[in-house]
mmCIF file of N, CA, C and O in Angstrom:
data_model
loop_
_atom_site.group_PDB
_atom_site.id
_atom_site.type_symbol
_atom_site.label_atom_id
_atom_site.label_comp_id
_atom_site.label_asym_id
_atom_site.label_seq_id
_atom_site.Cartn_x
_atom_site.Cartn_y
_atom_site.Cartn_z
ATOM 1 N N UNK X 1 99.914 5.790 -49.167
ATOM 2 C CA UNK X 1 100.418 5.599 -47.697
ATOM 3 C C UNK X 1 99.097 6.325 -46.355
ATOM 4 O O UNK X 1 99.251 5.532 -45.596
ATOM 5 N N UNK X 2 98.289 7.531 -46.880
ATOM 6 C CA UNK X 2 97.800 8.114 -45.446
ATOM 7 C C UNK X 2 96.058 6.627 -45.779
ATOM 8 O O UNK X 2 95.886 6.724 -44.500
ATOM 9 N N UNK X 3 95.849 5.934 -46.751
ATOM 10 C CA UNK X 3 94.730 5.341 -46.816
ATOM 11 C C UNK X 3 95.173 3.956 -45.915
ATOM 12 O O UNK X 3 94.386 3.425 -45.058
ATOM 13 N N UNK X 4 96.102 3.653 -45.994
ATOM 14 C CA UNK X 4 96.599 2.379 -45.322
ATOM 15 C C UNK X 4 96.996 2.982 -44.059
ATOM 16 O O UNK X 4 96.609 1.939 -42.706
ATOM 17 N N UNK X 5 97.548 3.971 -43.566
ATOM 18 C CA UNK X 5 97.185 4.097 -42.014
ATOM 19 C C UNK X 5 96.374 4.631 -41.661
ATOM 20 O O UNK X 5 95.890 4.143 -40.271
ATOM 21 N N UNK X 6 95.243 5.034 -42.068
ATOM 22 C CA UNK X 6 93.584 5.305 -41.905
ATOM 23 C C UNK X 6 93.186 3.951 -41.330
ATOM 24 O O UNK X 6 92.581 3.417 -40.439
ATOM 25 N N UNK X 7 93.517 2.802 -42.698
ATOM 26 C CA UNK X 7 93.318 1.418 -42.075
ATOM 27 C C UNK X 7 93.534 0.767 -40.570
ATOM 28 O O UNK X 7 92.691 0.214 -40.377
ATOM 29 N N UNK X 8 94.969 0.846 -40.687
ATOM 30 C CA UNK X 8 95.491 0.551 -39.543
ATOM 31 C C UNK X 8 95.101 0.804 -38.351
ATOM 32 O O UNK X 8 94.509 0.538 -37.208
ATOM 33 N N UNK X 9 94.670 2.181 -38.270
ATOM 34 C CA UNK X 9 94.038 3.074 -37.164
ATOM 35 C C UNK X 9 92.942 2.578 -36.981
ATOM 36 O O UNK X 9 92.560 2.065 -35.903
ATOM 37 N N UNK X 10 92.178 2.616 -38.107
ATOM 38 C CA UNK X 10 90.611 1.820 -37.803
ATOM 39 C C UNK X 10 90.747 0.173 -36.722
ATOM 40 O O UNK X 10 90.324 -0.032 -36.198
ATOM 41 N N UNK X 11 91.259 -0.417 -37.950
ATOM 42 C CA UNK X 11 91.883 -1.975 -36.921
ATOM 43 C C UNK X 11 92.188 -1.924 -35.662
ATOM 44 O O UNK X 11 91.753 -2.572 -34.899
ATOM 45 N N UNK X 12 93.059 -0.745 -35.044
ATOM 46 C CA UNK X 12 93.838 -0.824 -33.856
ATOM 47 C C UNK X 12 92.632 -0.629 -32.991
ATOM 48 O O UNK X 12 92.486 -0.559 -31.979
ATOM 49 N N UNK X 13 91.524 0.527 -33.361
ATOM 50 C CA UNK X 13 90.695 1.049 -32.878
ATOM 51 C C UNK X 13 89.624 0.287 -32.517
ATOM 52 O O UNK X 13 89.265 -0.329 -31.127
ATOM 53 N N UNK X 14 89.424 -1.196 -33.536
ATOM 54 C CA UNK X 14 88.354 -1.980 -33.150
ATOM 55 C C UNK X 14 88.822 -3.073 -32.437
ATOM 56 O O UNK X 14 88.342 -3.897 -31.661
ATOM 57 N N UNK X 15 90.288 -3.248 -32.462
ATOM 58 C CA UNK X 15 90.762 -4.006 -31.519
ATOM 59 C C UNK X 15 90.552 -3.923 -30.008
ATOM 60 O O UNK X 15 90.479 -4.800 -29.154
ATOM 61 N N UNK X 16 90.621 -2.627 -29.843
ATOM 62 C CA UNK X 16 90.934 -2.239 -28.483
ATOM 63 C C UNK X 16 89.309 -2.197 -27.740
ATOM 64 O O UNK X 16 89.309 -2.315 -26.662
ATOM 65 N N UNK X 17 88.273 -1.861 -28.690
ATOM 66 C CA UNK X 17 86.919 -1.908 -28.163
ATOM 67 C C UNK X 17 86.417 -3.654 -27.781
ATOM 68 O O UNK X 17 85.443 -3.618 -27.417
ATOM 69 N N UNK X 18 87.155 -4.424 -28.729
ATOM 70 C CA UNK X 18 86.543 -5.918 -28.707
ATOM 71 C C UNK X 18 85.843 -6.530 -27.222
ATOM 72 O O UNK X 18 85.242 -6.935 -26.886
ATOM 73 N N UNK X 19 87.337 -6.286 -26.128
ATOM 74 C CA UNK X 19 86.391 -6.817 -24.811
ATOM 75 C C UNK X 19 85.631 -6.144 -24.249
ATOM 76 O O UNK X 19 84.967 -6.726 -23.394
ATOM 77 N N UNK X 20 85.408 -4.635 -24.566
ATOM 78 C CA UNK X 20 84.018 -4.011 -24.434
ATOM 79 C C UNK X 20 83.022 -4.578 -24.471
ATOM 80 O O UNK X 20 81.923 -4.921 -23.915
ATOM 81 N N UNK X 21 83.105 -5.052 -25.975
ATOM 82 C CA UNK X 21 81.868 -5.422 -26.664
ATOM 83 C C UNK X 21 81.460 -6.868 -26.430
ATOM 84 O O UNK X 21 79.915 -7.374 -26.167
ATOM 85 N N UNK X 22 82.780 -7.559 -26.104
ATOM 86 C CA UNK X 22 82.386 -9.005 -25.820
ATOM 87 C C UNK X 22 81.436 -8.951 -24.317
ATOM 88 O O UNK X 22 80.639 -9.712 -24.164
ATOM 89 N N UNK X 23 82.307 -8.011 -23.408
ATOM 90 C CA UNK X 23 81.446 -7.925 -22.065
ATOM 91 C C UNK X 23 80.334 -7.651 -21.968
ATOM 92 O O UNK X 23 79.062 -8.305 -21.542
ATOM 93 N N UNK X 24 79.931 -6.710 -23.287
ATOM 94 C CA UNK X 24 78.499 -6.174 -23.059
ATOM 95 C C UNK X 24 77.475 -7.476 -23.440
ATOM 96 O O UNK X 24 76.655 -7.651 -23.034
ATOM 97 N N UNK X 25 78.065 -7.982 -24.902
ATOM 98 C CA UNK X 25 77.304 -9.054 -24.854
ATOM 99 C C UNK X 25 77.023 -10.149 -24.426
ATOM 100 O O UNK X 25 76.268 -10.667 -23.953
ATOM 101 N N UNK X 26 78.051 -10.439 -23.598
ATOM 102 C CA UNK X 26 77.860 -11.610 -22.242
ATOM 103 C C UNK X 26 76.990 -11.069 -21.150
ATOM 104 O O UNK X 26 76.262 -12.099 -20.524
ATOM 105 N N UNK X 27 77.007 -9.650 -20.981
ATOM 106 C CA UNK X 27 75.829 -9.119 -20.070
ATOM 107 C C UNK X 27 74.711 -9.376 -20.258
ATOM 108 O O UNK X 27 73.399 -9.187 -19.618
ATOM 109 N N UNK X 28 73.958 -9.588 -21.735
ATOM 110 C CA UNK X 28 72.729 -9.401 -22.528
ATOM 111 C C UNK X 28 72.450 -10.737 -22.360
ATOM 112 O O UNK X 28 71.220 -10.986 -22.136
ATOM 113 N N UNK X 29 73.325 -11.966 -22.042
ATOM 114 C CA UNK X 29 72.839 -13.312 -21.905
ATOM 115 C C UNK X 29 72.651 -14.057 -20.467
ATOM 116 O O UNK X 29 72.889 -13.030 -19.147
ATOM 117 N N UNK X 30 71.500 -14.460 -20.326
ATOM 118 C CA UNK X 30 70.831 -15.111 -18.994
ATOM 119 C C UNK X 30 71.780 -16.017 -18.810
ATOM 120 O O UNK X 30 72.592 -16.589 -19.488
ATOM 121 N N UNK X 31 71.575 -16.768 -17.422
ATOM 122 C CA UNK X 31 72.747 -17.670 -16.751
ATOM 123 C C UNK X 31 72.543 -18.987 -17.710
ATOM 124 O O UNK X 31 73.477 -19.611 -17.661
ATOM 125 N N UNK X 32 71.399 -19.428 -18.075
ATOM 126 C CA UNK X 32 71.044 -20.656 -18.692
ATOM 127 C C UNK X 32 71.886 -20.311 -20.231
ATOM 128 O O UNK X 32 72.195 -21.095 -20.535
ATOM 129 N N UNK X 33 71.842 -19.144 -20.765
ATOM 130 C CA UNK X 33 72.501 -19.069 -22.095
ATOM 131 C C UNK X 33 74.018 -19.113 -22.023
ATOM 132 O O UNK X 33 74.822 -19.843 -22.670
ATOM 133 N N UNK X 34 74.350 -18.117 -20.809
ATOM 134 C CA UNK X 34 75.876 -18.369 -20.647
ATOM 135 C C UNK X 34 76.563 -19.770 -20.460
ATOM 136 O O UNK X 34 77.392 -20.115 -21.123
ATOM 137 N N UNK X 35 75.708 -20.513 -19.464
ATOM 138 C CA UNK X 35 75.641 -22.214 -19.322
ATOM 139 C C UNK X 35 76.048 -22.943 -20.932
ATOM 140 O O UNK X 35 76.927 -23.440 -20.916
ATOM 141 N N UNK X 36 74.947 -22.354 -21.142
ATOM 142 C CA UNK X 36 74.828 -23.420 -22.491
ATOM 143 C C UNK X 36 76.278 -23.170 -23.263
ATOM 144 O O UNK X 36 76.977 -24.230 -24.031
ATOM 145 N N UNK X 37 76.890 -21.729 -23.858
ATOM 146 C CA UNK X 37 77.923 -21.455 -24.503
ATOM 147 C C UNK X 37 79.420 -22.001 -23.914
ATOM 148 O O UNK X 37 80.391 -22.739 -24.580
ATOM 149 N N UNK X 38 78.946 -22.110 -22.763
ATOM 150 C CA UNK X 38 80.503 -22.372 -22.072
ATOM 151 C C UNK X 38 80.513 -23.546 -22.002
ATOM 152 O O UNK X 38 81.836 -24.444 -21.825
ATOM 153 N N UNK X 39 79.667 -24.402 -22.596
ATOM 154 C CA UNK X 39 79.599 -26.057 -22.713
ATOM 155 C C UNK X 39 80.409 -26.351 -23.858
ATOM 156 O O UNK X 39 80.462 -27.489 -24.231
ATOM 157 N N UNK X 40 80.172 -25.192 -24.804
ATOM 158 C CA UNK X 40 80.785 -25.558 -26.326
ATOM 159 C C UNK X 40 82.264 -25.788 -26.197
ATOM 160 O O UNK X 40 83.076 -25.393 -25.458
ATOM 161 N N UNK X 41 82.571 -26.669 -26.885
ATOM 162 C CA UNK X 41 84.141 -27.291 -27.162
ATOM 163 C C UNK X 41 85.134 -26.051 -27.589
ATOM 164 O O UNK X 41 86.370 -25.890 -27.293
ATOM 165 N N UNK X 42 84.086 -24.930 -28.255
ATOM 166 C CA UNK X 42 84.975 -23.902 -28.606
ATOM 167 C C UNK X 42 85.152 -22.689 -27.609
ATOM 168 O O UNK X 42 86.063 -21.664 -28.248
ATOM 169 N N UNK X 43 84.385 -22.982 -26.516
ATOM 170 C CA UNK X 43 84.334 -21.860 -25.598
ATOM 171 C C UNK X 43 86.055 -21.389 -25.191
ATOM 172 O O UNK X 43 86.145 -20.372 -24.811
ATOM 173 N N UNK X 44 86.604 -21.968 -24.607
ATOM 174 C CA UNK X 44 87.951 -21.648 -24.137
ATOM 175 C C UNK X 44 88.968 -20.509 -24.954
ATOM 176 O O UNK X 44 88.820 -19.794 -24.794
ATOM 177 N N UNK X 45 88.809 -21.393 -26.106
ATOM 178 C CA UNK X 45 89.167 -20.460 -26.880
ATOM 179 C C UNK X 45 88.827 -18.995 -27.487
ATOM 180 O O UNK X 45 89.394 -18.179 -27.676
ATOM 181 N N UNK X 46 87.545 -19.136 -27.453
ATOM 182 C CA UNK X 46 86.663 -17.897 -27.731
ATOM 183 C C UNK X 46 87.025 -16.871 -26.675
ATOM 184 O O UNK X 46 87.162 -15.825 -26.713
ATOM 185 N N UNK X 47 86.998 -17.590 -25.223
ATOM 186 C CA UNK X 47 86.975 -16.594 -23.867
ATOM 187 C C UNK X 47 88.544 -16.017 -24.053
ATOM 188 O O UNK X 47 88.717 -15.001 -23.753
ATOM 189 N N UNK X 48 89.419 -16.684 -24.254
ATOM 190 C CA UNK X 48 90.758 -16.629 -24.451
ATOM 191 C C UNK X 48 90.954 -15.270 -25.197
ATOM 192 O O UNK X 48 91.869 -14.511 -25.166
ATOM 193 N N UNK X 49 90.673 -15.414 -26.600
ATOM 194 C CA UNK X 49 91.091 -14.235 -27.466
ATOM 195 C C UNK X 49 90.139 -13.081 -27.352
ATOM 196 O O UNK X 49 90.210 -12.157 -28.033
ATOM 197 N N UNK X 50 88.823 -13.263 -26.511
ATOM 198 C CA UNK X 50 88.148 -12.258 -26.555
ATOM 199 C C UNK X 50 87.374 -11.522 -27.856
ATOM 200 O O UNK X 50 87.188 -10.231 -27.824
ATOM 201 N N UNK X 51 86.536 -12.243 -28.340
ATOM 202 C CA UNK X 51 86.226 -12.064 -29.949
ATOM 203 C C UNK X 51 84.936 -12.021 -29.951
ATOM 204 O O UNK X 51 84.334 -13.022 -29.763
ATOM 205 N N UNK X 52 84.457 -10.730 -29.874
ATOM 206 C CA UNK X 52 82.971 -10.533 -29.728
ATOM 207 C C UNK X 52 82.347 -11.656 -31.299
ATOM 208 O O UNK X 52 81.049 -12.154 -31.143
ATOM 209 N N UNK X 53 82.678 -11.295 -32.508
ATOM 210 C CA UNK X 53 82.445 -12.157 -33.532
ATOM 211 C C UNK X 53 81.962 -13.648 -33.364
ATOM 212 O O UNK X 53 81.284 -14.100 -33.738
ATOM 213 N N UNK X 54 83.425 -14.065 -32.628
ATOM 214 C CA UNK X 54 83.203 -15.582 -32.388
ATOM 215 C C UNK X 54 82.383 -15.943 -31.283
ATOM 216 O O UNK X 54 81.673 -17.202 -31.551
ATOM 217 N N UNK X 55 81.596 -15.025 -30.753
ATOM 218 C CA UNK X 55 81.119 -14.977 -29.276
ATOM 219 C C UNK X 55 79.430 -15.435 -30.196
ATOM 220 O O UNK X 55 78.858 -16.549 -29.818
ATOM 221 N N UNK X 56 79.314 -13.979 -30.747
ATOM 222 C CA UNK X 56 78.305 -14.364 -31.484
ATOM 223 C C UNK X 56 77.803 -15.889 -32.528
ATOM 224 O O UNK X 56 76.673 -16.148 -32.397
ATOM 225 N N UNK X 57 78.907 -16.084 -32.762
ATOM 226 C CA UNK X 57 79.042 -17.529 -33.834
ATOM 227 C C UNK X 57 78.500 -18.565 -32.919
ATOM 228 O O UNK X 57 77.517 -19.057 -33.118
ATOM 229 N N UNK X 58 78.968 -18.879 -31.622
ATOM 230 C CA UNK X 58 78.349 -19.532 -30.545
ATOM 231 C C UNK X 58 77.412 -19.695 -29.948
ATOM 232 O O UNK X 58 76.867 -20.446 -29.967
ATOM 233 N N UNK X 59 77.136 -18.549 -29.803
ATOM 234 C CA UNK X 59 75.548 -18.206 -29.595
ATOM 235 C C UNK X 59 74.534 -18.555 -30.578
ATOM 236 O O UNK X 59 73.675 -19.643 -30.503
ATOM 237 N N UNK X 60 74.835 -18.210 -31.919
ATOM 238 C CA UNK X 60 73.967 -18.686 -32.826
ATOM 239 C C UNK X 60 73.700 -20.389 -33.048
ATOM 240 O O UNK X 60 73.133 -21.001 -33.218
ATOM 241 N N UNK X 61 75.125 -20.853 -33.124
ATOM 242 C CA UNK X 61 75.241 -22.213 -32.798
ATOM 243 C C UNK X 61 74.735 -23.294 -31.759
ATOM 244 O O UNK X 61 74.041 -24.187 -32.067
ATOM 245 N N UNK X 62 74.457 -22.326 -30.700
ATOM 246 C CA UNK X 62 74.352 -23.449 -29.367
ATOM 247 C C UNK X 62 72.864 -22.929 -29.132
ATOM 248 O O UNK X 62 72.053 -23.487 -28.383
ATOM 249 N N UNK X 63 72.182 -22.049 -29.794
ATOM 250 C CA UNK X 63 70.621 -21.554 -29.474
ATOM 251 C C UNK X 63 69.699 -21.820 -30.613
ATOM 252 O O UNK X 63 68.760 -21.358 -30.259
ATOM 253 N N UNK X 64 70.362 -22.399 -31.819
ATOM 254 C CA UNK X 64 69.163 -22.577 -32.797
ATOM 255 C C UNK X 64 69.123 -24.237 -32.580
ATOM 256 O O UNK X 64 69.216 -25.017 -32.371
ATOM 257 N N UNK X 65 67.342 -24.088 -32.972
ATOM 258 C CA UNK X 65 66.828 -25.215 -32.907
ATOM 259 C C UNK X 65 66.808 -25.958 -34.390
ATOM 260 O O UNK X 65 66.474 -25.032 -35.564
ATOM 261 N N UNK X 66 66.891 -27.387 -34.926
ATOM 262 C CA UNK X 66 67.136 -27.825 -36.330
ATOM 263 C C UNK X 66 65.731 -27.890 -37.241
ATOM 264 O O UNK X 66 65.766 -27.294 -38.345
ATOM 265 N N UNK X 67 64.596 -26.947 -36.131
ATOM 266 C CA UNK X 67 63.108 -26.901 -37.121
ATOM 267 C C UNK X 67 62.949 -25.255 -36.995
ATOM 268 O O UNK X 67 61.584 -25.340 -37.308
ATOM 269 N N UNK X 68 63.599 -24.611 -36.550
ATOM 270 C CA UNK X 68 63.030 -23.429 -36.714
ATOM 271 C C UNK X 68 63.485 -22.513 -37.473
ATOM 272 O O UNK X 68 64.491 -22.804 -38.117
ATOM 273 N N UNK X 69 62.666 -21.392 -37.731
ATOM 274 C CA UNK X 69 63.360 -20.183 -38.747
ATOM 275 C C UNK X 69 64.993 -19.522 -38.191
ATOM 276 O O UNK X 69 65.511 -18.816 -39.125
ATOM 277 N N UNK X 70 65.305 -19.955 -37.259
ATOM 278 C CA UNK X 70 66.454 -19.284 -36.849
ATOM 279 C C UNK X 70 67.529 -20.134 -36.980
ATOM 280 O O UNK X 70 68.730 -19.571 -37.155
ATOM 281 N N UNK X 71 67.327 -21.158 -37.943
ATOM 282 C CA UNK X 71 68.363 -21.668 -38.815
ATOM 283 C C UNK X 71 69.108 -20.839 -39.766
ATOM 284 O O UNK X 71 67.959 -20.093 -40.493
ATOM 285 N N UNK X 72 70.562 -20.832 -39.795
ATOM 286 C CA UNK X 72 70.762 -20.262 -41.092
ATOM 287 C C UNK X 72 70.702 -20.672 -42.278
ATOM 288 O O UNK X 72 71.216 -21.711 -42.492
ATOM 289 N N UNK X 73 69.798 -20.319 -43.321
ATOM 290 C CA UNK X 73 69.660 -20.714 -44.709
ATOM 291 C C UNK X 73 70.475 -21.065 -45.542
ATOM 292 O O UNK X 73 70.685 -21.807 -46.293
ATOM 293 N N UNK X 74 71.426 -19.769 -45.719
ATOM 294 C CA UNK X 74 72.196 -19.366 -46.754
ATOM 295 C C UNK X 74 73.514 -19.097 -46.027
ATOM 296 O O UNK X 74 73.617 -18.902 -45.503
ATOM 297 N N UNK X 75 74.646 -19.457 -46.954
ATOM 298 C CA UNK X 75 75.855 -19.207 -46.850
ATOM 299 C C UNK X 75 76.162 -17.671 -46.441
ATOM 300 O O UNK X 75 76.688 -17.562 -45.773
ATOM 301 N N UNK X 76 75.696 -17.135 -47.409
ATOM 302 C CA UNK X 76 75.728 -15.421 -46.756
ATOM 303 C C UNK X 76 74.923 -15.280 -45.282
ATOM 304 O O UNK X 76 75.580 -14.417 -44.610
ATOM 305 N N UNK X 77 73.994 -15.641 -44.953
ATOM 306 C CA UNK X 77 73.224 -15.108 -43.527
ATOM 307 C C UNK X 77 74.409 -15.953 -42.827
ATOM 308 O O UNK X 77 74.648 -15.430 -41.519
ATOM 309 N N UNK X 78 75.251 -17.143 -42.823
ATOM 310 C CA UNK X 78 75.851 -18.177 -41.700
ATOM 311 C C UNK X 78 77.042 -16.824 -42.031
ATOM 312 O O UNK X 78 77.806 -16.514 -41.064
ATOM 313 N N UNK X 79 77.788 -16.425 -42.952
ATOM 314 C CA UNK X 79 78.785 -15.594 -42.831
ATOM 315 C C UNK X 79 78.618 -14.298 -42.264
ATOM 316 O O UNK X 79 79.140 -13.399 -41.287
ATOM 317 N N UNK X 80 77.074 -13.849 -42.343
ATOM 318 C CA UNK X 80 77.006 -12.556 -41.747
ATOM 319 C C UNK X 80 76.433 -12.622 -40.202
ATOM 320 O O UNK X 80 75.971 -11.727 -39.400
ATOM 321 N N UNK X 81 76.181 -13.938 -40.123
ATOM 322 C CA UNK X 81 75.422 -14.386 -38.634
ATOM 323 C C UNK X 81 74.294 -13.433 -38.626
ATOM 324 O O UNK X 81 73.775 -12.827 -37.722
ATOM 325 N N UNK X 82 73.204 -13.413 -39.653
ATOM 326 C CA UNK X 82 72.061 -12.878 -39.518
ATOM 327 C C UNK X 82 70.999 -13.866 -39.048
ATOM 328 O O UNK X 82 70.092 -14.054 -40.008
ATOM 329 N N UNK X 83 70.131 -13.812 -37.495
ATOM 330 C CA UNK X 83 69.240 -14.235 -37.112
ATOM 331 C C UNK X 83 68.461 -13.981 -37.841
ATOM 332 O O UNK X 83 67.810 -12.445 -37.567
ATOM 333 N N UNK X 84 66.860 -14.505 -38.250
ATOM 334 C CA UNK X 84 66.046 -13.793 -38.764
ATOM 335 C C UNK X 84 64.487 -13.751 -37.344
ATOM 336 O O UNK X 84 63.960 -12.787 -37.584
ATOM 337 N N UNK X 85 65.004 -14.647 -36.709
ATOM 338 C CA UNK X 85 64.136 -14.766 -35.672
ATOM 339 C C UNK X 85 64.451 -14.315 -34.096
ATOM 340 O O UNK X 85 63.514 -14.551 -33.155
ATOM 341 N N UNK X 86 65.549 -14.532 -34.039
ATOM 342 C CA UNK X 86 66.061 -14.213 -32.342
ATOM 343 C C UNK X 86 66.223 -12.731 -32.078
ATOM 344 O O UNK X 86 67.130 -12.181 -32.577
ATOM 345 N N UNK X 87 65.503 -12.299 -31.000
ATOM 346 C CA UNK X 87 65.498 -10.730 -30.963
ATOM 347 C C UNK X 87 66.781 -10.342 -30.361
ATOM 348 O O UNK X 87 67.064 -9.272 -30.295
ATOM 349 N N UNK X 88 66.913 -11.402 -28.949
ATOM 350 C CA UNK X 88 68.190 -11.009 -28.754
ATOM 351 C C UNK X 88 69.533 -10.829 -29.108
ATOM 352 O O UNK X 88 70.165 -9.979 -29.175
ATOM 353 N N UNK X 89 69.699 -11.700 -30.426
ATOM 354 C CA UNK X 89 70.804 -11.661 -31.338
ATOM 355 C C UNK X 89 70.407 -10.697 -32.221
ATOM 356 O O UNK X 89 71.503 -10.280 -32.489
ATOM 357 N N UNK X 90 69.321 -10.054 -32.563
ATOM 358 C CA UNK X 90 69.182 -9.134 -33.537
ATOM 359 C C UNK X 90 69.452 -7.455 -32.757
ATOM 360 O O UNK X 90 70.245 -6.794 -33.396
ATOM 361 N N UNK X 91 69.284 -7.859 -31.324
ATOM 362 C CA UNK X 91 69.660 -6.479 -30.325
ATOM 363 C C UNK X 91 70.923 -6.416 -30.199
ATOM 364 O O UNK X 91 71.672 -5.612 -30.344
ATOM 365 N N UNK X 92 71.629 -7.587 -30.209
ATOM 366 C CA UNK X 92 73.423 -7.793 -30.465
ATOM 367 C C UNK X 92 73.469 -7.041 -31.880
ATOM 368 O O UNK X 92 74.839 -6.419 -31.596
ATOM 369 N N UNK X 93 73.156 -7.801 -32.936
ATOM 370 C CA UNK X 93 73.756 -7.192 -33.931
ATOM 371 C C UNK X 93 73.599 -5.935 -34.102
ATOM 372 O O UNK X 93 74.198 -5.089 -34.541
ATOM 373 N N UNK X 94 72.408 -5.360 -33.710
ATOM 374 C CA UNK X 94 72.127 -3.735 -33.948
ATOM 375 C C UNK X 94 73.594 -2.990 -32.992
ATOM 376 O O UNK X 94 73.885 -2.152 -33.393
ATOM 377 N N UNK X 95 73.777 -3.506 -31.423
ATOM 378 C CA UNK X 95 75.002 -2.944 -30.964
ATOM 379 C C UNK X 95 76.014 -2.940 -31.530
ATOM 380 O O UNK X 95 76.662 -2.354 -31.208
ATOM 381 N N UNK X 96 76.462 -4.448 -31.788
ATOM 382 C CA UNK X 96 77.758 -4.296 -32.808
ATOM 383 C C UNK X 96 78.143 -3.133 -33.678
ATOM 384 O O UNK X 96 79.066 -2.909 -34.270
ATOM 385 N N UNK X 97 76.660 -2.739 -34.540
ATOM 386 C CA UNK X 97 76.588 -1.690 -35.768
ATOM 387 C C UNK X 97 77.236 -0.319 -35.202
ATOM 388 O O UNK X 97 77.643 0.168 -35.360
ATOM 389 N N UNK X 98 76.230 -0.069 -33.781
ATOM 390 C CA UNK X 98 76.019 1.109 -33.155
ATOM 391 C C UNK X 98 77.357 1.114 -32.092
ATOM 392 O O UNK X 98 77.477 2.386 -31.595
ATOM 393 N N UNK X 99 77.520 0.112 -31.872
ATOM 394 C CA UNK X 99 79.018 0.367 -30.515
ATOM 395 C C UNK X 99 77.737 0.152 -28.913
ATOM 396 O O UNK X 99 76.735 0.692 -28.966
ATOM 397 N N UNK X 100 78.353 -0.415 -27.657
ATOM 398 C CA UNK X 100 77.745 -0.382 -26.578
ATOM 399 C C UNK X 100 77.299 1.227 -26.117
ATOM 400 O O UNK X 100 78.214 1.877 -26.548
ATOM 401 N N UNK X 101 76.063 1.063 -25.584
ATOM 402 C CA UNK X 101 76.153 2.330 -24.806
ATOM 403 C C UNK X 101 76.592 2.801 -23.946
ATOM 404 O O UNK X 101 76.740 1.956 -22.592
ATOM 405 N N UNK X 102 77.255 3.764 -23.275
ATOM 406 C CA UNK X 102 78.339 4.042 -22.219
ATOM 407 C C UNK X 102 77.206 3.763 -20.933
ATOM 408 O O UNK X 102 75.964 4.242 -20.874
ATOM 409 N N UNK X 103 77.756 3.347 -19.792
ATOM 410 C CA UNK X 103 77.320 3.000 -18.505
ATOM 411 C C UNK X 103 77.501 4.200 -17.551
ATOM 412 O O UNK X 103 78.663 4.763 -17.851
ATOM 413 N N UNK X 104 76.144 4.392 -17.021
ATOM 414 C CA UNK X 104 76.238 5.855 -16.262
ATOM 415 C C UNK X 104 76.944 5.097 -14.759
ATOM 416 O O UNK X 104 76.689 4.045 -14.696
ATOM 417 N N UNK X 105 77.937 6.014 -14.378
ATOM 418 C CA UNK X 105 78.094 5.578 -13.021
ATOM 419 C C UNK X 105 77.291 6.277 -11.626
ATOM 420 O O UNK X 105 77.111 7.005 -12.082
#
């Protein structure tokens, strides 16, 4: 039972951080990139639920060119959203692992 309580706490804490992480990811995008993802048919749903993972998915989908290395080549890469050449997305992925840096006031 203790493991289940710990798991529930981790899930709860993660869910509380989603809006902050979503906002951080959005703040790293250029105005052109923001416009591009907002044109996606999935944008309204993603914005409504404020889900950082869905945001990264839509960034990858809207910013990849069909003939570049940014294409996600395997099902595993697609599941993990591991871009191999997009530096900005790699930075976001790194932030997801460590969490956003606290902003100074």
